[in-house]
Coordinates of C-alpha atoms in Angstrom, one line a residue:
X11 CA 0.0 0.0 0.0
X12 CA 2.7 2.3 1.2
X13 CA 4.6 1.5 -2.4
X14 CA 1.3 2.5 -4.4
X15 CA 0.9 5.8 -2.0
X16 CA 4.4 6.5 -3.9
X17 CA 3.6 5.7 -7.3
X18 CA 0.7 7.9 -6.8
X19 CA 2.8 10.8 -5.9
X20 CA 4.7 10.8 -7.9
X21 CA 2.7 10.5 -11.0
X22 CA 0.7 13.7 -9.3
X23 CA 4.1 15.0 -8.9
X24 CA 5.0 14.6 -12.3
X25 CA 1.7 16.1 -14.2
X26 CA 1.7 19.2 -11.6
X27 CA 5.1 19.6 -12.5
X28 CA 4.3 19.4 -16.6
X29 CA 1.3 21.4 -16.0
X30 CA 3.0 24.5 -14.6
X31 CA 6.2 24.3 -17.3
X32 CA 3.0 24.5 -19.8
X33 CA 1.8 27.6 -17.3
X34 CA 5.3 29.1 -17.4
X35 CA 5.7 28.8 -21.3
X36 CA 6.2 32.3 -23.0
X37 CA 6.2 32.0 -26.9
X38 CA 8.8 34.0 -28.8
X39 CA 6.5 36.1 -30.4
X40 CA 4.2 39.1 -29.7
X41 CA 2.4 39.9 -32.8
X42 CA 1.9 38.8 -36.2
X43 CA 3.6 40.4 -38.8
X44 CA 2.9 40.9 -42.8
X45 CA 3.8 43.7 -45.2
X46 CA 2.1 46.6 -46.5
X47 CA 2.1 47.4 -50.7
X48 CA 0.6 50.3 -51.6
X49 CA -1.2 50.2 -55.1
X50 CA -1.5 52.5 -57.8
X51 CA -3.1 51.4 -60.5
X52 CA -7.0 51.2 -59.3
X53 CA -9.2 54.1 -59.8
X54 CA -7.7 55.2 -56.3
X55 CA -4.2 54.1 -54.3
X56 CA -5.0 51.1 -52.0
X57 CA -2.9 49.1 -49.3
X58 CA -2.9 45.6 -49.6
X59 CA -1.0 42.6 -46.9
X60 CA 0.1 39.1 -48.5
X61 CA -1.3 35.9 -46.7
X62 CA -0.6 32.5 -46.8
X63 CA -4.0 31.0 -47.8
X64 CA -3.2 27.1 -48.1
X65 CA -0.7 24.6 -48.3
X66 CA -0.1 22.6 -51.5
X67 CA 2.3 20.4 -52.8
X68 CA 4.8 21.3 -49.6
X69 CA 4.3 24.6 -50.1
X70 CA 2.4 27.6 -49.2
X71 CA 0.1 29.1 -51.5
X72 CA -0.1 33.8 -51.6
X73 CA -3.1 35.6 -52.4
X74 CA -2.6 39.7 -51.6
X75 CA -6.0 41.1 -50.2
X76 CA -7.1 45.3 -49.9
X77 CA -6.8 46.1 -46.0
X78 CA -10.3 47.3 -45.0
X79 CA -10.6 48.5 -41.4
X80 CA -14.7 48.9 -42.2
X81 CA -15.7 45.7 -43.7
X82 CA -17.6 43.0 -41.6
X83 CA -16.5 40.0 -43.7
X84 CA -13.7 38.8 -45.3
X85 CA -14.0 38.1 -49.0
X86 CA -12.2 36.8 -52.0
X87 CA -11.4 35.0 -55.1
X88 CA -11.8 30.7 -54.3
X89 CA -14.5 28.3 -55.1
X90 CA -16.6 26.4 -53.0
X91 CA -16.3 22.6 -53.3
X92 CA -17.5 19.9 -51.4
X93 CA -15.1 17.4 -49.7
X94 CA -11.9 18.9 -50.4
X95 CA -9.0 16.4 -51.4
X96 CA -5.8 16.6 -52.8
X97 CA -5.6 17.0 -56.4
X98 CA -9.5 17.8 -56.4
X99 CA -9.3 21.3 -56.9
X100 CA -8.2 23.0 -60.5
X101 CA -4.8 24.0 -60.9
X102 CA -4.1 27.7 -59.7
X103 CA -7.7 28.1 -57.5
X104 CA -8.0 28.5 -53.9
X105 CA -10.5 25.8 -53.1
X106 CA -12.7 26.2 -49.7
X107 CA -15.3 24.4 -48.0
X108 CA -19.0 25.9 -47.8
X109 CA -20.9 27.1 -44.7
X110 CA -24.6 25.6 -45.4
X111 CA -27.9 28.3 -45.0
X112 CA -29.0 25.8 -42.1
X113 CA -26.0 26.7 -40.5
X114 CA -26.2 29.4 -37.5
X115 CA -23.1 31.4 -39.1
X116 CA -25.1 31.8 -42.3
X117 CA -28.2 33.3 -40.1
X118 CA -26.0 35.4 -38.1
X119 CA -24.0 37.2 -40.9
X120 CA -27.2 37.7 -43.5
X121 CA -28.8 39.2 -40.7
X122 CA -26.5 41.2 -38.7
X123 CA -23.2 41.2 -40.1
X124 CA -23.9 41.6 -43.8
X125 CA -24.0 45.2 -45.9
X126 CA -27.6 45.7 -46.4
X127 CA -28.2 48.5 -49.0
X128 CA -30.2 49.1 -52.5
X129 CA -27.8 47.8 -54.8
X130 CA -27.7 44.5 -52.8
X131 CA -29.5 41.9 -54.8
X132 CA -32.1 39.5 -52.0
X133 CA -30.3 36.4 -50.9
X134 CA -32.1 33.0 -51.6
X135 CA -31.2 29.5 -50.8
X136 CA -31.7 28.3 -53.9
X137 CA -28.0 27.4 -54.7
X138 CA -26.4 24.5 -54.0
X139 CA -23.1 22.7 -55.0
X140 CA -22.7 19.4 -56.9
X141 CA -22.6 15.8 -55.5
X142 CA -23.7 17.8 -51.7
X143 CA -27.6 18.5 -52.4
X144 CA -27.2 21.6 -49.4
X145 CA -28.4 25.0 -49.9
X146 CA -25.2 27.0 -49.9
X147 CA -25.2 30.4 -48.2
X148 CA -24.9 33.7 -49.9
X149 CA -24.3 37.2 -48.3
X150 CA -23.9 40.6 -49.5
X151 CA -20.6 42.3 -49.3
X152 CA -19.6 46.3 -51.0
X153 CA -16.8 46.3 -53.6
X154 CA -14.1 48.6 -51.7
X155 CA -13.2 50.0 -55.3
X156 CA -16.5 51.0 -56.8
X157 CA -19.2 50.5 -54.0
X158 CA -20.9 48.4 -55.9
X159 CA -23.3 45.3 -54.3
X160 CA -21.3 41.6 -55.0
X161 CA -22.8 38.9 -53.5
X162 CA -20.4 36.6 -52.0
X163 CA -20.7 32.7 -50.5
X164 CA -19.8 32.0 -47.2
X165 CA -17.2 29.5 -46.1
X166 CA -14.4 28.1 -43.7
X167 CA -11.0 29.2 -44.5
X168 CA -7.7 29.0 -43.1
X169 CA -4.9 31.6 -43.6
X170 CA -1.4 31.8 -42.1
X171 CA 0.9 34.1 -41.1
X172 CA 4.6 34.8 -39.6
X173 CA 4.8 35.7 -36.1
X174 CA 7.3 38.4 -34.9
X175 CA 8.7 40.0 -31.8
X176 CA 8.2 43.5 -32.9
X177 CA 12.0 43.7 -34.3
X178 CA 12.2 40.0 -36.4
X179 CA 9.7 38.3 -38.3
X180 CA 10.3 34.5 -37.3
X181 CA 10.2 31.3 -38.9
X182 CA 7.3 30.2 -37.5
X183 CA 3.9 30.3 -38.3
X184 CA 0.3 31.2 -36.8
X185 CA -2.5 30.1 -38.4
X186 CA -6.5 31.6 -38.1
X187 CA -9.7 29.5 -39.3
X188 CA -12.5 32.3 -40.0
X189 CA -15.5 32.0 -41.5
X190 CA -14.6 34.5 -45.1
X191 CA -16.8 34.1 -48.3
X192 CA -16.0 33.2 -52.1
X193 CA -16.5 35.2 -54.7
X194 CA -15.8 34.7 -58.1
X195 CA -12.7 36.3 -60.4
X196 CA -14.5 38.9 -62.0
X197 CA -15.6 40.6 -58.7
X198 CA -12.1 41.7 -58.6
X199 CA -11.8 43.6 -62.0
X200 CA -11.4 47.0 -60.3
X201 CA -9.0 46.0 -57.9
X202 CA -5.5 46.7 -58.5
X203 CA -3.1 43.8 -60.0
X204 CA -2.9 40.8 -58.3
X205 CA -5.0 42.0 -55.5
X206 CA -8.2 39.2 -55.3
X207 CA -9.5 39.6 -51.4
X208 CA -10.7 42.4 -48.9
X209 CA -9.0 41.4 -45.3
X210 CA -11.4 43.4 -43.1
X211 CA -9.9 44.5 -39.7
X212 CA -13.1 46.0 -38.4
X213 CA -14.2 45.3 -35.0
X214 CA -16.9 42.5 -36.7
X215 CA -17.0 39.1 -35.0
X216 CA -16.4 38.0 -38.8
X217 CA -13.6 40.1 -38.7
X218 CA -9.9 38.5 -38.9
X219 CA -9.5 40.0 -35.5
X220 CA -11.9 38.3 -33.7
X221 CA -10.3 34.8 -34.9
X222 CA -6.6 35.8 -33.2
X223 CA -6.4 34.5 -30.3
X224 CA -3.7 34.0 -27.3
X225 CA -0.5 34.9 -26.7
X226 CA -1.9 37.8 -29.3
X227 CA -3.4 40.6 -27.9
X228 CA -6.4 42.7 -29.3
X229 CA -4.0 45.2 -31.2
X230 CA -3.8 46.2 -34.6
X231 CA -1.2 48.3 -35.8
X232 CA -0.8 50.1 -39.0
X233 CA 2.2 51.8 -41.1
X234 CA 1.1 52.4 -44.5
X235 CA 4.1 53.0 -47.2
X236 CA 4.0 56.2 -48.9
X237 CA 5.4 54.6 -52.5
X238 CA 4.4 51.4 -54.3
X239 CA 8.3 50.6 -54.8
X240 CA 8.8 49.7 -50.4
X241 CA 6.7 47.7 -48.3
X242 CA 5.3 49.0 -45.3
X243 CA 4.3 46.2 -42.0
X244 CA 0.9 45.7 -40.5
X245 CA 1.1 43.9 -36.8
X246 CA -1.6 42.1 -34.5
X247 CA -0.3 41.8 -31.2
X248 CA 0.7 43.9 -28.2
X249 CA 3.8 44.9 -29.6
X250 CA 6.6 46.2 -28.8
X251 CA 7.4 47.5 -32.3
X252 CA 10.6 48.6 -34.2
X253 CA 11.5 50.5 -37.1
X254 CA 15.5 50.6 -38.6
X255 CA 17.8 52.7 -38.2
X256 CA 16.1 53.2 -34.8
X257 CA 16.1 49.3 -34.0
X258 CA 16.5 50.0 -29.7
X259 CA 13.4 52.6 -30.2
X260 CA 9.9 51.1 -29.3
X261 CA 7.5 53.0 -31.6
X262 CA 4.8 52.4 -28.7
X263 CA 7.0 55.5 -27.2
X264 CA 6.5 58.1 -30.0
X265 CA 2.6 57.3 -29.6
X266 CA 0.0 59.6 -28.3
X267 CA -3.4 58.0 -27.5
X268 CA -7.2 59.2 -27.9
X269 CA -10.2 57.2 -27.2
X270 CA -11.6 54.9 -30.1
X271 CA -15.0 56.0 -30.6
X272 CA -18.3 53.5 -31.8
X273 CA -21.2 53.7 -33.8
X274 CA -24.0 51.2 -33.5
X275 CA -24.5 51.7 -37.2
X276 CA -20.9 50.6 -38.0
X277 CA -17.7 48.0 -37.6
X278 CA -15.6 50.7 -38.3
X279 CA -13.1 52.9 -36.1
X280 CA -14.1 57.0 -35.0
X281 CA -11.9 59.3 -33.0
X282 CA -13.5 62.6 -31.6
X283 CA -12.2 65.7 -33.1
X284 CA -12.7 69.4 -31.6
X285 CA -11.1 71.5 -34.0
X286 CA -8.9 71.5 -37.0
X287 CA -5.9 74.5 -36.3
X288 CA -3.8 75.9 -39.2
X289 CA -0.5 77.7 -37.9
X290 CA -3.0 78.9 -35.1
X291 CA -6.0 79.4 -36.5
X292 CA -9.0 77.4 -35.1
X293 CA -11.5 76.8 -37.8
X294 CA -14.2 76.0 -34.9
X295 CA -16.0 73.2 -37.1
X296 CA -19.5 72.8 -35.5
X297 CA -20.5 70.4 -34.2
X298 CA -17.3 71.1 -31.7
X299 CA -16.7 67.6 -31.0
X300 CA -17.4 65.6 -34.3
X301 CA -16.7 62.2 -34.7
X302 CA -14.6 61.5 -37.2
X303 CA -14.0 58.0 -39.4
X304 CA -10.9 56.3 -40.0
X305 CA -10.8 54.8 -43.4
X306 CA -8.2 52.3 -45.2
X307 CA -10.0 52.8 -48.5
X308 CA -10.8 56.6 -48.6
X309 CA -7.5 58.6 -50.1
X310 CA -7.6 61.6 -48.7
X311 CA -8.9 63.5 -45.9
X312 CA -12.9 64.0 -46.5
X313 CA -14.3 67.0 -45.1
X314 CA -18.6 68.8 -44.8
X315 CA -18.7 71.5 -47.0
X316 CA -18.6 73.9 -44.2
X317 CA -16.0 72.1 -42.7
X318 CA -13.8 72.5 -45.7
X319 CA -14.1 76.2 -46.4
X320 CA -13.3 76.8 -43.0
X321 CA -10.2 75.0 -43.4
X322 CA -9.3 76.6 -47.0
X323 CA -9.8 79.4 -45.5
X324 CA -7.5 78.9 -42.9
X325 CA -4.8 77.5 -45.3
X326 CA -5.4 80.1 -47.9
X327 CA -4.3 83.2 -45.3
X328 CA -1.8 81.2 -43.5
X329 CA -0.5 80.8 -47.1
X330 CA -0.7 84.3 -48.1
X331 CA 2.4 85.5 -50.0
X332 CA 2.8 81.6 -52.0
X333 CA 1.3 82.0 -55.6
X334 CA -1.9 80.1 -56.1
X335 CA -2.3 77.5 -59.3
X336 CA -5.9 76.2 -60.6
X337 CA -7.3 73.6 -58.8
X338 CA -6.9 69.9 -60.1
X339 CA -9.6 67.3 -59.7
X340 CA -10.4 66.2 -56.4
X341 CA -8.7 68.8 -54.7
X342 CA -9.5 72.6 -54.3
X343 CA -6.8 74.8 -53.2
X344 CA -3.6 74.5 -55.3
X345 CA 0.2 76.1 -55.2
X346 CA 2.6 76.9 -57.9
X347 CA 5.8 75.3 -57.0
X348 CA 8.7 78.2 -57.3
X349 CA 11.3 75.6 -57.6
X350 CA 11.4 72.0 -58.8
X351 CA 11.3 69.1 -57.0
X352 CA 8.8 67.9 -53.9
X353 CA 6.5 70.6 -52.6
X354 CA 8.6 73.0 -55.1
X355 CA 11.0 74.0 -52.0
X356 CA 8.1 76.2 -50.6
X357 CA 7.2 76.6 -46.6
X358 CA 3.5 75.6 -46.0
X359 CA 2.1 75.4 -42.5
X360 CA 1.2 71.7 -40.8
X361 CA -2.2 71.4 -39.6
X362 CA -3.3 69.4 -36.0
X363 CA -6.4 67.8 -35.4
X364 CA -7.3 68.5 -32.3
X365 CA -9.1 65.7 -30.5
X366 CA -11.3 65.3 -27.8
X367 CA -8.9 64.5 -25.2
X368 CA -6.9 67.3 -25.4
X369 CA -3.8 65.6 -27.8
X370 CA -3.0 67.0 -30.9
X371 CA -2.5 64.9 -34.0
X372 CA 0.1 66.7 -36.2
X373 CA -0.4 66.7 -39.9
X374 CA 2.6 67.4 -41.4
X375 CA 3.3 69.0 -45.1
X376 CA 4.2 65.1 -46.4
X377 CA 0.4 64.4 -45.4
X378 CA -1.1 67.1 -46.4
X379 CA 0.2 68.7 -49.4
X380 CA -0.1 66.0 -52.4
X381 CA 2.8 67.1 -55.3
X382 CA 1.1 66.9 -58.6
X383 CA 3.0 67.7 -60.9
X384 CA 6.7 69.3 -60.9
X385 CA 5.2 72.6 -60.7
X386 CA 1.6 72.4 -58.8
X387 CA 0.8 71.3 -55.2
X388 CA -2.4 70.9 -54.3
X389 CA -3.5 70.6 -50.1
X390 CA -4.9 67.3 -49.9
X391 CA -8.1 67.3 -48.3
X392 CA -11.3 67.0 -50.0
X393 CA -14.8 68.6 -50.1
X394 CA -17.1 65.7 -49.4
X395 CA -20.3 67.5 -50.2
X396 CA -23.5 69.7 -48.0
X397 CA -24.9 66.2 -46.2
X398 CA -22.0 63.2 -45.8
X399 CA -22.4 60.1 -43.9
X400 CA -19.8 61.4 -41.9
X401 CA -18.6 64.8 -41.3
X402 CA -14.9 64.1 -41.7
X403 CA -13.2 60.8 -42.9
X404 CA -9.1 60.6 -41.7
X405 CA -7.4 58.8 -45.4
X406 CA -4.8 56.7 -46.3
X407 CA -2.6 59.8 -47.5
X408 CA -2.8 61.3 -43.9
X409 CA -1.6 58.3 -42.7
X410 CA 1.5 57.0 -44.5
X411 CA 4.1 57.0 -42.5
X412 CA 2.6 58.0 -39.6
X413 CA 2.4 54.7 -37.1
X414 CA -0.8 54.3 -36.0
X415 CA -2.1 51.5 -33.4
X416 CA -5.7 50.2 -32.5
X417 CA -5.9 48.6 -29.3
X418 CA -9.5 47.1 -29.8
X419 CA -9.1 45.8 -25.7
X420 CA -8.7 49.1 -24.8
X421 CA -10.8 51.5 -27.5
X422 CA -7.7 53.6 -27.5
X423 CA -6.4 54.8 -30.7
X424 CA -2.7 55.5 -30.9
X425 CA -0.5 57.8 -33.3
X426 CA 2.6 58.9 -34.2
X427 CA 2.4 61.5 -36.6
X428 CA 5.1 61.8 -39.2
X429 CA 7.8 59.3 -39.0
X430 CA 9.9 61.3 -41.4
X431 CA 10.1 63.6 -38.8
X432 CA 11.8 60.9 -36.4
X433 CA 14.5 59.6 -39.0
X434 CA 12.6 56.7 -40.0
X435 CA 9.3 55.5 -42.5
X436 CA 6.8 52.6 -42.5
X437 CA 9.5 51.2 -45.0
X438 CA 11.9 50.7 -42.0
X439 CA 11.0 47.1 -40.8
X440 CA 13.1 44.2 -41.0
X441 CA 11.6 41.1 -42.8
X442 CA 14.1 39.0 -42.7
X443 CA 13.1 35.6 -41.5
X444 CA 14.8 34.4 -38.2
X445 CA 14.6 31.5 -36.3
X446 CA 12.8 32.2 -33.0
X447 CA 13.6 29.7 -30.9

């Protein structure tokens, strides 16, 4: 008896002891990691991220998909096919398996999670795939491009990604399983080359977000390149983060933070602005604390009509005594440059948005003056018309090379303002695979 008393302890012992070693483990990795291309041939510039989207013959498959930090749903070029084997799907298609209408993910996007406009054609169930005799389960989802209705078939996917300690991307690999949809080639005519999926980041629970898991936290991070020719770095995870030269220098130390703001109408991301200031002038917008969207699709700075002149008018006198050139399509105040090369060698203010908490997000004259031609310089921000959706949209040309971080956990909303200014760009990270054990 005594002998078994023994045995018993020490197999306790022994799975106590494996238990906490399991407890104590602390992967290499804080974050995810994939980089940013900016595209310029679409009707507008968009950002896309590579992922790995299966494996095949010992190797990983790429498809490059349009970051959207609005859309509810992932979607992109694959087919839907029943009992997936290899060698059953054609040559150079991403094959997925379907989600059926009877299913409770199929209810729970058409209802909630879906766009529901107009243009949207009904959903049925009348579709279903050969040799499986289900009704398959279609959803609405809005081109990115031209805002156009496509309707889209949801399914169970799998994509993987490298994992990285803020400073090396690593060898190994994290993989997510979310429910994204199919939709065939020709939804993807307007999108720039190569580019055949929308990888929404909104705060959807058909989001990619809401499919990473632990060690990762609920952060997303953003550095958008301001040329197609670099690559920029997106990151989901705590951090830190690091940009060369400055490869001791946590970026999460150049941030200053605002609250992320919601709407119940939207998936999307809002900060609170109070004022927009022009070499101290206040253009006291109305109303004076006016949520304000953060778009990965919109190019430029939207602003109200009134909202705009205010700040034209702002620009124009702070502006004074630099020669004015005639407007170019979509932009309304424009500069004759006096010398060649960017921004012609003139001196134009930077403008801050002032937010609600009393930070200041610097604009600089990278973001905010958009070189046209040799000769012309146009400020770029745009008159989004008497009665928007939203009074001011924040786009992708304010943003490049500006870090900026979403920390979904904590609804904060974290920027750096120009990186330029710090020595460094979005085009600064190190993607050279390491080993990370």
């Amino acid at each position: 008896m005594y002998l078994l008393l023994q045995l018993v302890a020490i197999v306790l012992a022994f799975i106590s002891h494996k238990h906490e070693a399991i407890a104590q483990y602390v992967p290499p990795y804080t974050s995810i990691v994939v980089p940013i291309t900016k595209h310029t041939d679409a009707a507008k510039p968009l950002y896309s991220i590579q992922i790995m989207t299966s494996f095949v013959n010992m190797q990983y498959l790429h498809a490059n998909f349009l970051i959207d930090i609005d859309a509810p749903l992932i979607w992109h070029d694959c087919i839907l096919q029943w009992n997936i084997y290899p060698g059953s799907c054609p040559n150079n298609t991403l094959c997925t398996s379907p989600v059926s209408c009877n299913e409770y993910q199929c209810t729970d996007v058409r209802t909630t999670y879906s766009y529901e406009n107009p243009s949207c054609p009904p959903v049925t169930n009348s579709s279903t795939l050969p040799g499986w005799g289900d009704c398959t389960c279609p959803v609405n989802a809005v081109n990115p491009v031209t805002g156009a209705c496509d309707q889209v078939l949801l399914n169970y996917d799998e994509f993987t990604v490298n994992t990285s300690n803020g400073k090396n991307v690593f060898t190994g690999l994290y993989g997510a399983y979310p429910n994204a949809a199919c939709a065939p080639s020709s939804s993807f005519a307007s999108f720039p080359a190569n580019v055949s999926g929308v990888m929404a980041f909104s705060s959807s629970p058909y989001a990619l977000p809401a499919y990473l898991f632990q060690p990762l936290k609920k952060t997303l991070a953003l550095c958008l390149p301001s040329n197609s020719s670099t690559r920029g770095v997106l990151f989901f995870g705590s951090g830190p983060y690091y940009l060369l030269p400055n490869s001791d220098v946590d970026l999460r130390s150049q941030l200053s933070y605002t609250p992320l703001l919601k709407q119940s109408d939207s998936f999307g991301y809002f900060i609170g602005i109070k004022d927009i200031i022009v070499k101290q002038i206040y253009c006291n917008i109305l109303p004076s604390n006016t949520t304000t969207k953060l778009s990965t699709t919109e190019p430029y700075t939207t602003l109200r009509t009134d909202i705009y002149k205010r700040v034209v008018k702002a620009f124009s006198v702070a502006t004074i005594g630099i020669p004015r050139a005639s407007p170019v399509v979509p932009f309304g105040l424009c500069f004759k440059s006096l010398t060649r090369g960017p921004q012609g060698g003139l001196k134009f203010p930077e403008i801050d948005f002032s937010l609600e908490n009393g930070k200041n997000w610097t604009v600089s004259v990278a973001n905010s003056m958009k070189q046209i031609t040799e000769d012309v310089t146009c400020l770029a921000f745009v008159d989004g018309g008497v009665t928007p959706e939203h009074a001011i949209v924040i786009g992708t040309f304010q943003f490049e090379d500006n870090f900026l971080q979403f920390d979904l956990e904590n609804s904060t909303f974290g920027f750096s303002s120009s990186l330029l200014n710090k020595q460094t760009s979005c085009s600064n990270f190190n993607f050279t695979l390491t080993d990370g054990n």
